[in-house]
PDB file of C-alpha atoms in Angstrom:
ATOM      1  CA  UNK A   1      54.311 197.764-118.811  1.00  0.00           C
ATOM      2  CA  UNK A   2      55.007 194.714-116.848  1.00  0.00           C
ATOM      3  CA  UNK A   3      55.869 195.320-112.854  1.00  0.00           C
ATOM      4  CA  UNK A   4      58.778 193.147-111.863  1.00  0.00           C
ATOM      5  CA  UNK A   5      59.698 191.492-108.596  1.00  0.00           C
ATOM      6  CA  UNK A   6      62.875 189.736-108.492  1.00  0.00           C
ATOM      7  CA  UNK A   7      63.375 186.300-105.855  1.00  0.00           C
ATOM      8  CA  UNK A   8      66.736 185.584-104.441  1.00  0.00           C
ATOM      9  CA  UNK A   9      65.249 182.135-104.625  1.00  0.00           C
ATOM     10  CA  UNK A  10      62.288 180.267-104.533  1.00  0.00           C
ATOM     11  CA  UNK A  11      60.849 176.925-104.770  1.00  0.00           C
ATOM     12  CA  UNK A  12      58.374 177.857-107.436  1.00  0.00           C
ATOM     13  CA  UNK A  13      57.297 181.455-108.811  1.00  0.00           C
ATOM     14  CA  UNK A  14      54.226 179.963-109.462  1.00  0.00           C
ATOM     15  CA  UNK A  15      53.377 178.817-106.020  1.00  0.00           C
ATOM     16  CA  UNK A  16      54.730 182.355-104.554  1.00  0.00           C
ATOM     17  CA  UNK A  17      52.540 184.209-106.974  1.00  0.00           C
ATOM     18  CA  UNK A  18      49.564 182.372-105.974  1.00  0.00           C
ATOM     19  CA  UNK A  19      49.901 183.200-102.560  1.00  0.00           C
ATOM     20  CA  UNK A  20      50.509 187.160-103.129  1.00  0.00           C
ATOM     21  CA  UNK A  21      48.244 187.478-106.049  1.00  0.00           C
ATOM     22  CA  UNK A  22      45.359 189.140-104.691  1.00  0.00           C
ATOM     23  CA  UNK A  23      47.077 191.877-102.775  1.00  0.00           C
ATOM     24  CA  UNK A  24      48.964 192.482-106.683  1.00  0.00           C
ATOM     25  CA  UNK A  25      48.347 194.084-110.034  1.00  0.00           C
ATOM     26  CA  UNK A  26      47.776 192.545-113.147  1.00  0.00           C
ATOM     27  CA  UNK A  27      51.129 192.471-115.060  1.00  0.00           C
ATOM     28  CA  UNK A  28      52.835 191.560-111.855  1.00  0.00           C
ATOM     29  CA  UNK A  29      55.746 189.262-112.859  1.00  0.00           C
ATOM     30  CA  UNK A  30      57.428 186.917-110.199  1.00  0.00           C
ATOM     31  CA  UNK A  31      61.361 186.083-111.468  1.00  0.00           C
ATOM     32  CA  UNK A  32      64.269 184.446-109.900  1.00  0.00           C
ATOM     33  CA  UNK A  33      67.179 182.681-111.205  1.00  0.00           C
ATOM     34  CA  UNK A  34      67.004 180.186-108.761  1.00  0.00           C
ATOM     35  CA  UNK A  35      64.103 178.304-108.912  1.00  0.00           C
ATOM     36  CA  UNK A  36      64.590 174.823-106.820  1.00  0.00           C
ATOM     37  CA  UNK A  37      61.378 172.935-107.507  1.00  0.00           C
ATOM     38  CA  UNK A  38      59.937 174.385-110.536  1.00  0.00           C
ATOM     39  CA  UNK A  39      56.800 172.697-111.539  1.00  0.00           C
ATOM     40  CA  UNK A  40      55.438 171.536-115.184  1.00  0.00           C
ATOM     41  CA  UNK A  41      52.410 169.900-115.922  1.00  0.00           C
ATOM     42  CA  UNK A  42      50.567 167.604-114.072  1.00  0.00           C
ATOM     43  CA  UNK A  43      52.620 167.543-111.611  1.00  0.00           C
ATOM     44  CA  UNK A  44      56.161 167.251-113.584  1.00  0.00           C
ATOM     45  CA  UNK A  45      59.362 168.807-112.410  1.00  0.00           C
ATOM     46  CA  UNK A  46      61.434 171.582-114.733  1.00  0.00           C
ATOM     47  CA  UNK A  47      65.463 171.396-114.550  1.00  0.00           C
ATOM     48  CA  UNK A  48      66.908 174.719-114.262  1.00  0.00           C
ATOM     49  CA  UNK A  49      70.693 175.284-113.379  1.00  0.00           C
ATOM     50  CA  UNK A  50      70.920 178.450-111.017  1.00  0.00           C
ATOM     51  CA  UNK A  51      71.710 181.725-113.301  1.00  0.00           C
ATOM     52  CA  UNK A  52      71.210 180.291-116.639  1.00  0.00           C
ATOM     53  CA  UNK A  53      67.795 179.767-117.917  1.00  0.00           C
ATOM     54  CA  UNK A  54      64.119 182.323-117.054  1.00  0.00           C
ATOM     55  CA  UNK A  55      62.109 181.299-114.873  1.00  0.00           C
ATOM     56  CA  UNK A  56      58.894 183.367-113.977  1.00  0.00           C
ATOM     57  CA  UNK A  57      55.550 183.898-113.555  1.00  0.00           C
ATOM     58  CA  UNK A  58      52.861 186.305-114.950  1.00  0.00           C
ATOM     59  CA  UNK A  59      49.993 187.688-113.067  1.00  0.00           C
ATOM     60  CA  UNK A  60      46.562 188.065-115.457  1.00  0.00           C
ATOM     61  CA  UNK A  61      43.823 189.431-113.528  1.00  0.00           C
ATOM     62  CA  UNK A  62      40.302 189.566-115.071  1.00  0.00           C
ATOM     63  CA  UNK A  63      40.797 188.549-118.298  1.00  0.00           C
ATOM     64  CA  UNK A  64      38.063 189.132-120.845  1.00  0.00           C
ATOM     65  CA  UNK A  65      37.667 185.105-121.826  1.00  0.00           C
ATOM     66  CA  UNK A  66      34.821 183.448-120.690  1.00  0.00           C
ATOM     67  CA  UNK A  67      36.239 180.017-119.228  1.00  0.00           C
ATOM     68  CA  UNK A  68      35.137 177.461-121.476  1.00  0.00           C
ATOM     69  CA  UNK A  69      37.151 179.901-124.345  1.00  0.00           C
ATOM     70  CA  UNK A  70      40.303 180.472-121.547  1.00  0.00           C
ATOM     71  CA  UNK A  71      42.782 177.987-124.153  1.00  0.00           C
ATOM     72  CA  UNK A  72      43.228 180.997-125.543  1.00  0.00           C
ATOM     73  CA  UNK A  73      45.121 182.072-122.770  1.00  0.00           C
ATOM     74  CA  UNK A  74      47.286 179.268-123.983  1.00  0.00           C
ATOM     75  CA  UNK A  75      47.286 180.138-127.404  1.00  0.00           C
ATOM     76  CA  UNK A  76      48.752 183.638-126.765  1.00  0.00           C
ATOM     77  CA  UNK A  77      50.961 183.168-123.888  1.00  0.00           C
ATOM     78  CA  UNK A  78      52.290 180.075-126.525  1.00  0.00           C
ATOM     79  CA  UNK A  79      53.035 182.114-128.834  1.00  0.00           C
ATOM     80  CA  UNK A  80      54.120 184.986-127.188  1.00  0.00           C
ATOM     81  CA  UNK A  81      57.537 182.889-125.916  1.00  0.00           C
ATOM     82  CA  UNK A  82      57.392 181.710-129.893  1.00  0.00           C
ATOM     83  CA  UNK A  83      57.727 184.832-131.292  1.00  0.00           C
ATOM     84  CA  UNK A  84      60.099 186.207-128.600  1.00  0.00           C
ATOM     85  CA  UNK A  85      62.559 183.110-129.351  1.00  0.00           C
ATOM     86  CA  UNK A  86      62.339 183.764-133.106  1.00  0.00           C
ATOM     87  CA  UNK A  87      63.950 187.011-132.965  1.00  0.00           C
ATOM     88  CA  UNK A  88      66.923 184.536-132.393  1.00  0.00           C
ATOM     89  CA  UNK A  89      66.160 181.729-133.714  1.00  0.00           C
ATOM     90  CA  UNK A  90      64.557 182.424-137.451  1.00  0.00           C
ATOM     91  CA  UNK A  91      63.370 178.749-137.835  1.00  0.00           C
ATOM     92  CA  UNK A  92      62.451 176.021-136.578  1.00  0.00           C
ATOM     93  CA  UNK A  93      60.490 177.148-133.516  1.00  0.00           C
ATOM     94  CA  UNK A  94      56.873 175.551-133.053  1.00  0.00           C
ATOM     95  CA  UNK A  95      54.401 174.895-130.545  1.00  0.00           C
ATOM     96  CA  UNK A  96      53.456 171.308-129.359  1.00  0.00           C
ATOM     97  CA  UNK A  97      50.481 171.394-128.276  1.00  0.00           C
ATOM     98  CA  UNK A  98      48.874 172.170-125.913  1.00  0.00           C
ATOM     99  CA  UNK A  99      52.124 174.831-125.089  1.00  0.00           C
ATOM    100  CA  UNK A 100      55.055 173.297-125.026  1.00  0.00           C
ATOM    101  CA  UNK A 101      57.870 175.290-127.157  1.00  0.00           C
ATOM    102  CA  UNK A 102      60.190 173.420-129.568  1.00  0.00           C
ATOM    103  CA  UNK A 103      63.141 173.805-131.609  1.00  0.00           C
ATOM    104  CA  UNK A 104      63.089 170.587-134.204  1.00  0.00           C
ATOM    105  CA  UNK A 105      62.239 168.371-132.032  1.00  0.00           C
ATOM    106  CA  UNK A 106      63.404 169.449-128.284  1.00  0.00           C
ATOM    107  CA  UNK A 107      62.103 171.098-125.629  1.00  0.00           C
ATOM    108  CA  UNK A 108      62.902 174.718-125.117  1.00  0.00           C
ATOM    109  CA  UNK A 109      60.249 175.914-123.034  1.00  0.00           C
ATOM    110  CA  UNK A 110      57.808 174.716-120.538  1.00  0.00           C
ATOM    111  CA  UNK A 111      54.367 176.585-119.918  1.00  0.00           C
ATOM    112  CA  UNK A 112      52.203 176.264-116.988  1.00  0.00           C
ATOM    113  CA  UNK A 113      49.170 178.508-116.949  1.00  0.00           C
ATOM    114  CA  UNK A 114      47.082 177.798-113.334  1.00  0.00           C
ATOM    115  CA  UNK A 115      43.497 179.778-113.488  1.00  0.00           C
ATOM    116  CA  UNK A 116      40.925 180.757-110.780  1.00  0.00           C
ATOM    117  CA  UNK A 117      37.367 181.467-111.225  1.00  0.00           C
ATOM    118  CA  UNK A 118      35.564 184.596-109.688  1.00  0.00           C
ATOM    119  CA  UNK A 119      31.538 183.630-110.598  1.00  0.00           C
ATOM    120  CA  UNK A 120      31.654 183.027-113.884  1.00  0.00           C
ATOM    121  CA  UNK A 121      33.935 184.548-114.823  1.00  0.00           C
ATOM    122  CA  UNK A 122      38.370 183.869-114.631  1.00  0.00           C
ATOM    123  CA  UNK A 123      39.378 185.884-111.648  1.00  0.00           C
ATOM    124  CA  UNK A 124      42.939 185.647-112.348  1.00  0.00           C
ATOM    125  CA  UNK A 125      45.435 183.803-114.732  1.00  0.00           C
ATOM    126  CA  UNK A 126      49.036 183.033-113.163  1.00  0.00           C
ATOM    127  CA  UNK A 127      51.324 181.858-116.130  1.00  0.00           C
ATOM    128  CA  UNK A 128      54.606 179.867-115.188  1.00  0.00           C
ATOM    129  CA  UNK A 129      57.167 179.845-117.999  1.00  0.00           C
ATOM    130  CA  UNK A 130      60.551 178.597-117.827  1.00  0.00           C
ATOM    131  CA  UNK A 131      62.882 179.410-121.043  1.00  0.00           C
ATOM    132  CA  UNK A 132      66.296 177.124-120.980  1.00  0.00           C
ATOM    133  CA  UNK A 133      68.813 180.494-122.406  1.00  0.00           C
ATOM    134  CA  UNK A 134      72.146 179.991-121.118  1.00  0.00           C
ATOM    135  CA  UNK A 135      72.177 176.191-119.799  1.00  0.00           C
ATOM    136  CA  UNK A 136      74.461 174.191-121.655  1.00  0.00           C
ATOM    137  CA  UNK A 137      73.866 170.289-120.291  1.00  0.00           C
ATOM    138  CA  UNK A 138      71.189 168.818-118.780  1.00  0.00           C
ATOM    139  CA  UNK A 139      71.468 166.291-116.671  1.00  0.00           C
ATOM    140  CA  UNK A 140      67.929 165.459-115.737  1.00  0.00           C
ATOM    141  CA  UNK A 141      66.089 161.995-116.939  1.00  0.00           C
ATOM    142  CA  UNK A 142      64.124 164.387-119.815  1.00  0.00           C
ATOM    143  CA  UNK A 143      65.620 163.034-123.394  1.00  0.00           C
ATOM    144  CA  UNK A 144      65.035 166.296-125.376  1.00  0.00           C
ATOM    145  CA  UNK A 145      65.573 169.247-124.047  1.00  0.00           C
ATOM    146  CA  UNK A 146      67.565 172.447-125.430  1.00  0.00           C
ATOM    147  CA  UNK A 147      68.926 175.558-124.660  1.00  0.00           C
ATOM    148  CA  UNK A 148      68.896 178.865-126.742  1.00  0.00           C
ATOM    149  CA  UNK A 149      73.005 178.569-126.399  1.00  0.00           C
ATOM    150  CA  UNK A 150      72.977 175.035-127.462  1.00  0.00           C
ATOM    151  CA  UNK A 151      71.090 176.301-130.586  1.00  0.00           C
ATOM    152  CA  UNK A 152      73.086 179.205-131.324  1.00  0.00           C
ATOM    153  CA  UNK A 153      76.507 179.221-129.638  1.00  0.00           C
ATOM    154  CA  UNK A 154      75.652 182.574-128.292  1.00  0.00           C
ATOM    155  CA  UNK A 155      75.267 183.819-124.558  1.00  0.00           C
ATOM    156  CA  UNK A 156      72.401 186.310-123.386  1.00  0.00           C
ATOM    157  CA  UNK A 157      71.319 188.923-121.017  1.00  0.00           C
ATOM    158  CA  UNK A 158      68.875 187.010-119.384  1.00  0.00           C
ATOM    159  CA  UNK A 159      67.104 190.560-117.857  1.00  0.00           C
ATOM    160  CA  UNK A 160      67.053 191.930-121.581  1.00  0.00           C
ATOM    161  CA  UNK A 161      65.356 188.648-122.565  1.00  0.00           C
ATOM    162  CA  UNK A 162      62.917 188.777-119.381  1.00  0.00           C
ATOM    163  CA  UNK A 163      61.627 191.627-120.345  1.00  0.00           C
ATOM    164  CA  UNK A 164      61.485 191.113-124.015  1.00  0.00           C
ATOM    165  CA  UNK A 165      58.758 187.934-123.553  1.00  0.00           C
ATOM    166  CA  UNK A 166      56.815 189.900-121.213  1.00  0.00           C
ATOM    167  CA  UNK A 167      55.805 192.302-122.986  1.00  0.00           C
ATOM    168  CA  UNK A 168      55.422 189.901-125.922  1.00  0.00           C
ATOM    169  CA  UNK A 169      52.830 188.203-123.420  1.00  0.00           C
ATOM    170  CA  UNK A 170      51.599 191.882-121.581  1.00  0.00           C
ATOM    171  CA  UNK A 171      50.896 192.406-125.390  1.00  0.00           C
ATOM    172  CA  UNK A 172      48.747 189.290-126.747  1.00  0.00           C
ATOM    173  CA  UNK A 173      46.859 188.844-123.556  1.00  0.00           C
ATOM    174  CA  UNK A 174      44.970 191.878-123.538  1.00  0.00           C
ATOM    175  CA  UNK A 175      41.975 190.430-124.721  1.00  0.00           C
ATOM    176  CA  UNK A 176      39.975 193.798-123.410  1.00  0.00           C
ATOM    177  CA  UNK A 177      39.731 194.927-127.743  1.00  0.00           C
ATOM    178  CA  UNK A 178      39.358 191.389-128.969  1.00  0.00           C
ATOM    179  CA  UNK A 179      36.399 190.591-131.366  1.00  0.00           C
ATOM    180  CA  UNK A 180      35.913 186.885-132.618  1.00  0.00           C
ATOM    181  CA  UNK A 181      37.859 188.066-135.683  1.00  0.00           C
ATOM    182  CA  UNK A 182      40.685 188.796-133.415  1.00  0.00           C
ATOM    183  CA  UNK A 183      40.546 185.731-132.015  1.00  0.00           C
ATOM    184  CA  UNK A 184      39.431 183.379-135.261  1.00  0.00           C
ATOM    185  CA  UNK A 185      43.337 185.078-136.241  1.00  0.00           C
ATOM    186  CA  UNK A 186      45.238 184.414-132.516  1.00  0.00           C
ATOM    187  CA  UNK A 187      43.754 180.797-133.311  1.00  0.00           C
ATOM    188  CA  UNK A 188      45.025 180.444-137.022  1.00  0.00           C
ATOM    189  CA  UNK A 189      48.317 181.677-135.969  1.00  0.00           C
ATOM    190  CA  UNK A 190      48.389 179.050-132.837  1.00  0.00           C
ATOM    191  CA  UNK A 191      47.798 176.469-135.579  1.00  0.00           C
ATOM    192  CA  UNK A 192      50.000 177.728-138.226  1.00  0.00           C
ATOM    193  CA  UNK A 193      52.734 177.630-135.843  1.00  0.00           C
ATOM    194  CA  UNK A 194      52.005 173.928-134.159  1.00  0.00           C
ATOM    195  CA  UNK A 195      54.138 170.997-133.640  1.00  0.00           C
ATOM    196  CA  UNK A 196      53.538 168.492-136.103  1.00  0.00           C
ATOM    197  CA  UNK A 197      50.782 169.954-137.956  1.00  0.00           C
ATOM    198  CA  UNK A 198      52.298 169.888-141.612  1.00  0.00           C
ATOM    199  CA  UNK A 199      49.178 167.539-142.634  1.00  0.00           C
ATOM    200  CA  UNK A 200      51.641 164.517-142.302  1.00  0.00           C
ATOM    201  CA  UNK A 201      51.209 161.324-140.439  1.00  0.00           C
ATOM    202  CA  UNK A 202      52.928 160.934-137.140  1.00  0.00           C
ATOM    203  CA  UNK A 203      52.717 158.466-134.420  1.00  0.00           C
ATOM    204  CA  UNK A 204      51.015 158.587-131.429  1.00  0.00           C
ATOM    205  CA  UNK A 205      50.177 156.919-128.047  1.00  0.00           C
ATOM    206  CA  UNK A 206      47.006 156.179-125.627  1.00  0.00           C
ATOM    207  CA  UNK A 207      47.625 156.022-122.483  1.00  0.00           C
ATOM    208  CA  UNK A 208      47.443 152.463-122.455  1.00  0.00           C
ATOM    209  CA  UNK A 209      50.083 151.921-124.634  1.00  0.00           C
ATOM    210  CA  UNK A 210      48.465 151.888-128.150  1.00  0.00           C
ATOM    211  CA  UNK A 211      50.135 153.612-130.410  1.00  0.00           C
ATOM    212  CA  UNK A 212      48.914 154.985-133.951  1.00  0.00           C
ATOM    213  CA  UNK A 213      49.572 156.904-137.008  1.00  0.00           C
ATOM    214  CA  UNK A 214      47.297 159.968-137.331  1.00  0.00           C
ATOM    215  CA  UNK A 215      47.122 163.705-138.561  1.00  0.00           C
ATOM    216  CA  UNK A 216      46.284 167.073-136.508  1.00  0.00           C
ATOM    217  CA  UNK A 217      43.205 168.223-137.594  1.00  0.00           C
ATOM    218  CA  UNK A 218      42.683 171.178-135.341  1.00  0.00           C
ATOM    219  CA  UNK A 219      42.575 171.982-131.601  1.00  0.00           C
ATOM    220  CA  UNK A 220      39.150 172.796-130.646  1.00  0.00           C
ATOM    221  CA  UNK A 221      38.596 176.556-127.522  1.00  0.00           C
ATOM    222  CA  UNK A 222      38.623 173.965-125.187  1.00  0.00           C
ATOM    223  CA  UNK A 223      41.957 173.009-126.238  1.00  0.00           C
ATOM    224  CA  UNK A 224      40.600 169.482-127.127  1.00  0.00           C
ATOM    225  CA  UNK A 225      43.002 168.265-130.358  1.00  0.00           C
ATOM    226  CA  UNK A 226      41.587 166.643-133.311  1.00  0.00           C
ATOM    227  CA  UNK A 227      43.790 163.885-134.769  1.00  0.00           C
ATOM    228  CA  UNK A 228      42.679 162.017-138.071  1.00  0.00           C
ATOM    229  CA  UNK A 229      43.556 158.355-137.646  1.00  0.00           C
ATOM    230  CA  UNK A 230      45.225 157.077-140.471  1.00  0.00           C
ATOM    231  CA  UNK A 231      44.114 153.273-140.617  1.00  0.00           C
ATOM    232  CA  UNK A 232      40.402 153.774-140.062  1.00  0.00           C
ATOM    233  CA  UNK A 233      39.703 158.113-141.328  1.00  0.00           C
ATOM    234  CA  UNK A 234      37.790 158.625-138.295  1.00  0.00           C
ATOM    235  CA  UNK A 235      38.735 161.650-135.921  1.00  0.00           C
ATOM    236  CA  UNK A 236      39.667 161.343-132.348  1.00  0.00           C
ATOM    237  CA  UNK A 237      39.216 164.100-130.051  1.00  0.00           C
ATOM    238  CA  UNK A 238      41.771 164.187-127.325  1.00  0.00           C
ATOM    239  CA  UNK A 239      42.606 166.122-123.790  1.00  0.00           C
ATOM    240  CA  UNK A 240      45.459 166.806-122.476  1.00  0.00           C
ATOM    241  CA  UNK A 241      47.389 163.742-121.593  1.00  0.00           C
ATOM    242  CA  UNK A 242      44.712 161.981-123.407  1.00  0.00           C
ATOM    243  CA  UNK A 243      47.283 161.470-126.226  1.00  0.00           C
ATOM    244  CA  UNK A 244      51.160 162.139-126.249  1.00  0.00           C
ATOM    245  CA  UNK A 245      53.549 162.207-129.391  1.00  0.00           C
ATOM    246  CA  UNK A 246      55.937 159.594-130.149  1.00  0.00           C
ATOM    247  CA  UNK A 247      59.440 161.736-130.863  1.00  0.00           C
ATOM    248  CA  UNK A 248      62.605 159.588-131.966  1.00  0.00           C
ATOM    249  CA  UNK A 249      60.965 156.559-130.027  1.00  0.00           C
ATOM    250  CA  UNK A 250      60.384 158.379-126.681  1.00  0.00           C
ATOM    251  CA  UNK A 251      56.913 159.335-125.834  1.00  0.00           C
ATOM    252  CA  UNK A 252      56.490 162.785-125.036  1.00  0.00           C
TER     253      UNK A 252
END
């Protein structure tokens, strides 16, 4: 089970856990609910009103993924917050790649998943995840985001939901018993449950502007997404901010 340390406050769980990791256990998870510079990817801030929303992070130490294979870190800790929102939420919740968590088409979670190498080997994982529950506006320069009580009208117990997800993730990122048939299934469920990937064009844009029409085709270990372009059939093969979808005109 999951060891819990609750912050009166912090600027990042993240940050803390990576400078108390090594004297912790695996399954250590970092919590406050008042985080006051939560970070997302590259570099991007999180919004988080004090005593509303989760914000934690999750200590993985020695995982059994070599690291050219560790996206499927991602793909489990992805769809660990997926399946622990659609206990409440029957539809509608998706992943957009790499690990963002949607409802339609806003933001309801943020996932930031830092990793350190021992050898050759991942010496530790520390997954960030911030779950908007309870927050009802936003007032950040973000255009989609969305709370769990926006969706549903309903308040939570923000510990009961805390511990719910991690054990969802304690759960999905033992990788200790996992065969490549284990994992050939974590991936088809990562896909089945993707943003976007209904075999319909969508738009999309490079970062220097271009946009196109194209189709996910598949997202590769590495977490390197395929997209079929539309105009021309060929397949591009695209990184993480490599490529961004084009939502209700913003680019996200």
């Amino acid at each position: 089970m999951p060891r819990y340390i609750k912050l009166s406050e912090t600027k990042s769980t993240n940050s803390y856990l990576a400078g108390t990791a090594s004297a912790l256990p695996g399954g250590t998870v970092i919590y406050t609910y008042r985080q006051t510079a939560g970070r997302g990817q590259k570099g991007n801030s999180w919004e988080s009103e004090d005593n509303k929303n989760l914000a934690f992070s999750y200590l993985l130490k020695s995982p059994r993924i070599e690291p050219s294979r560790q996206f499927f870190i991602s793909e489990a800790v992805s769809l660990a917050v997926a399946d622990m929102l659609s206990q409440y939420v029957p539809e509608d919740i998706s992943i957009k790649w790499p690990n963002d968590i949607y409802y339609r088409d806003q933001k309801i979670c943020g996932i930031l998943i830092e990793n350190t190498l021992s050898g050759s080997r991942i010496g530790h994982s520390i997954i960030g995840v911030g779950i908007n529950i309870n927050q009802e506006r936003f007032v950040s320069d973000v255009p989609n985001p969305v709370s769990l009580k926006n969706i549903t009208g309903d308040d939570y117990d923000l510990e009961q939901l805390l511990r719910e997800v991690n054990e969802h993730i304690e759960r999905l990122t033992d990788f200790s018993q996992a065969d490549e048939e284990a994992l050939r299934q974590l991936h088809a469920r990562y896909i089945s449950r993707l943003y976007r990937a209904d075999g319909k064009a969508h738009q999309w844009q490079l970062p220097t502007g271009e946009c196109f029409e194209g189709v996910i085709v598949d997202v590769h270990p590495d977490g390197l997404l395929s997209i079929r372009h539309t105009a021309t059939g060929e397949i591009g093969k695209y990184y993480f901010k490599e490529v961004k979808h084009v939502i209700n005109k913003h680019v996200l």
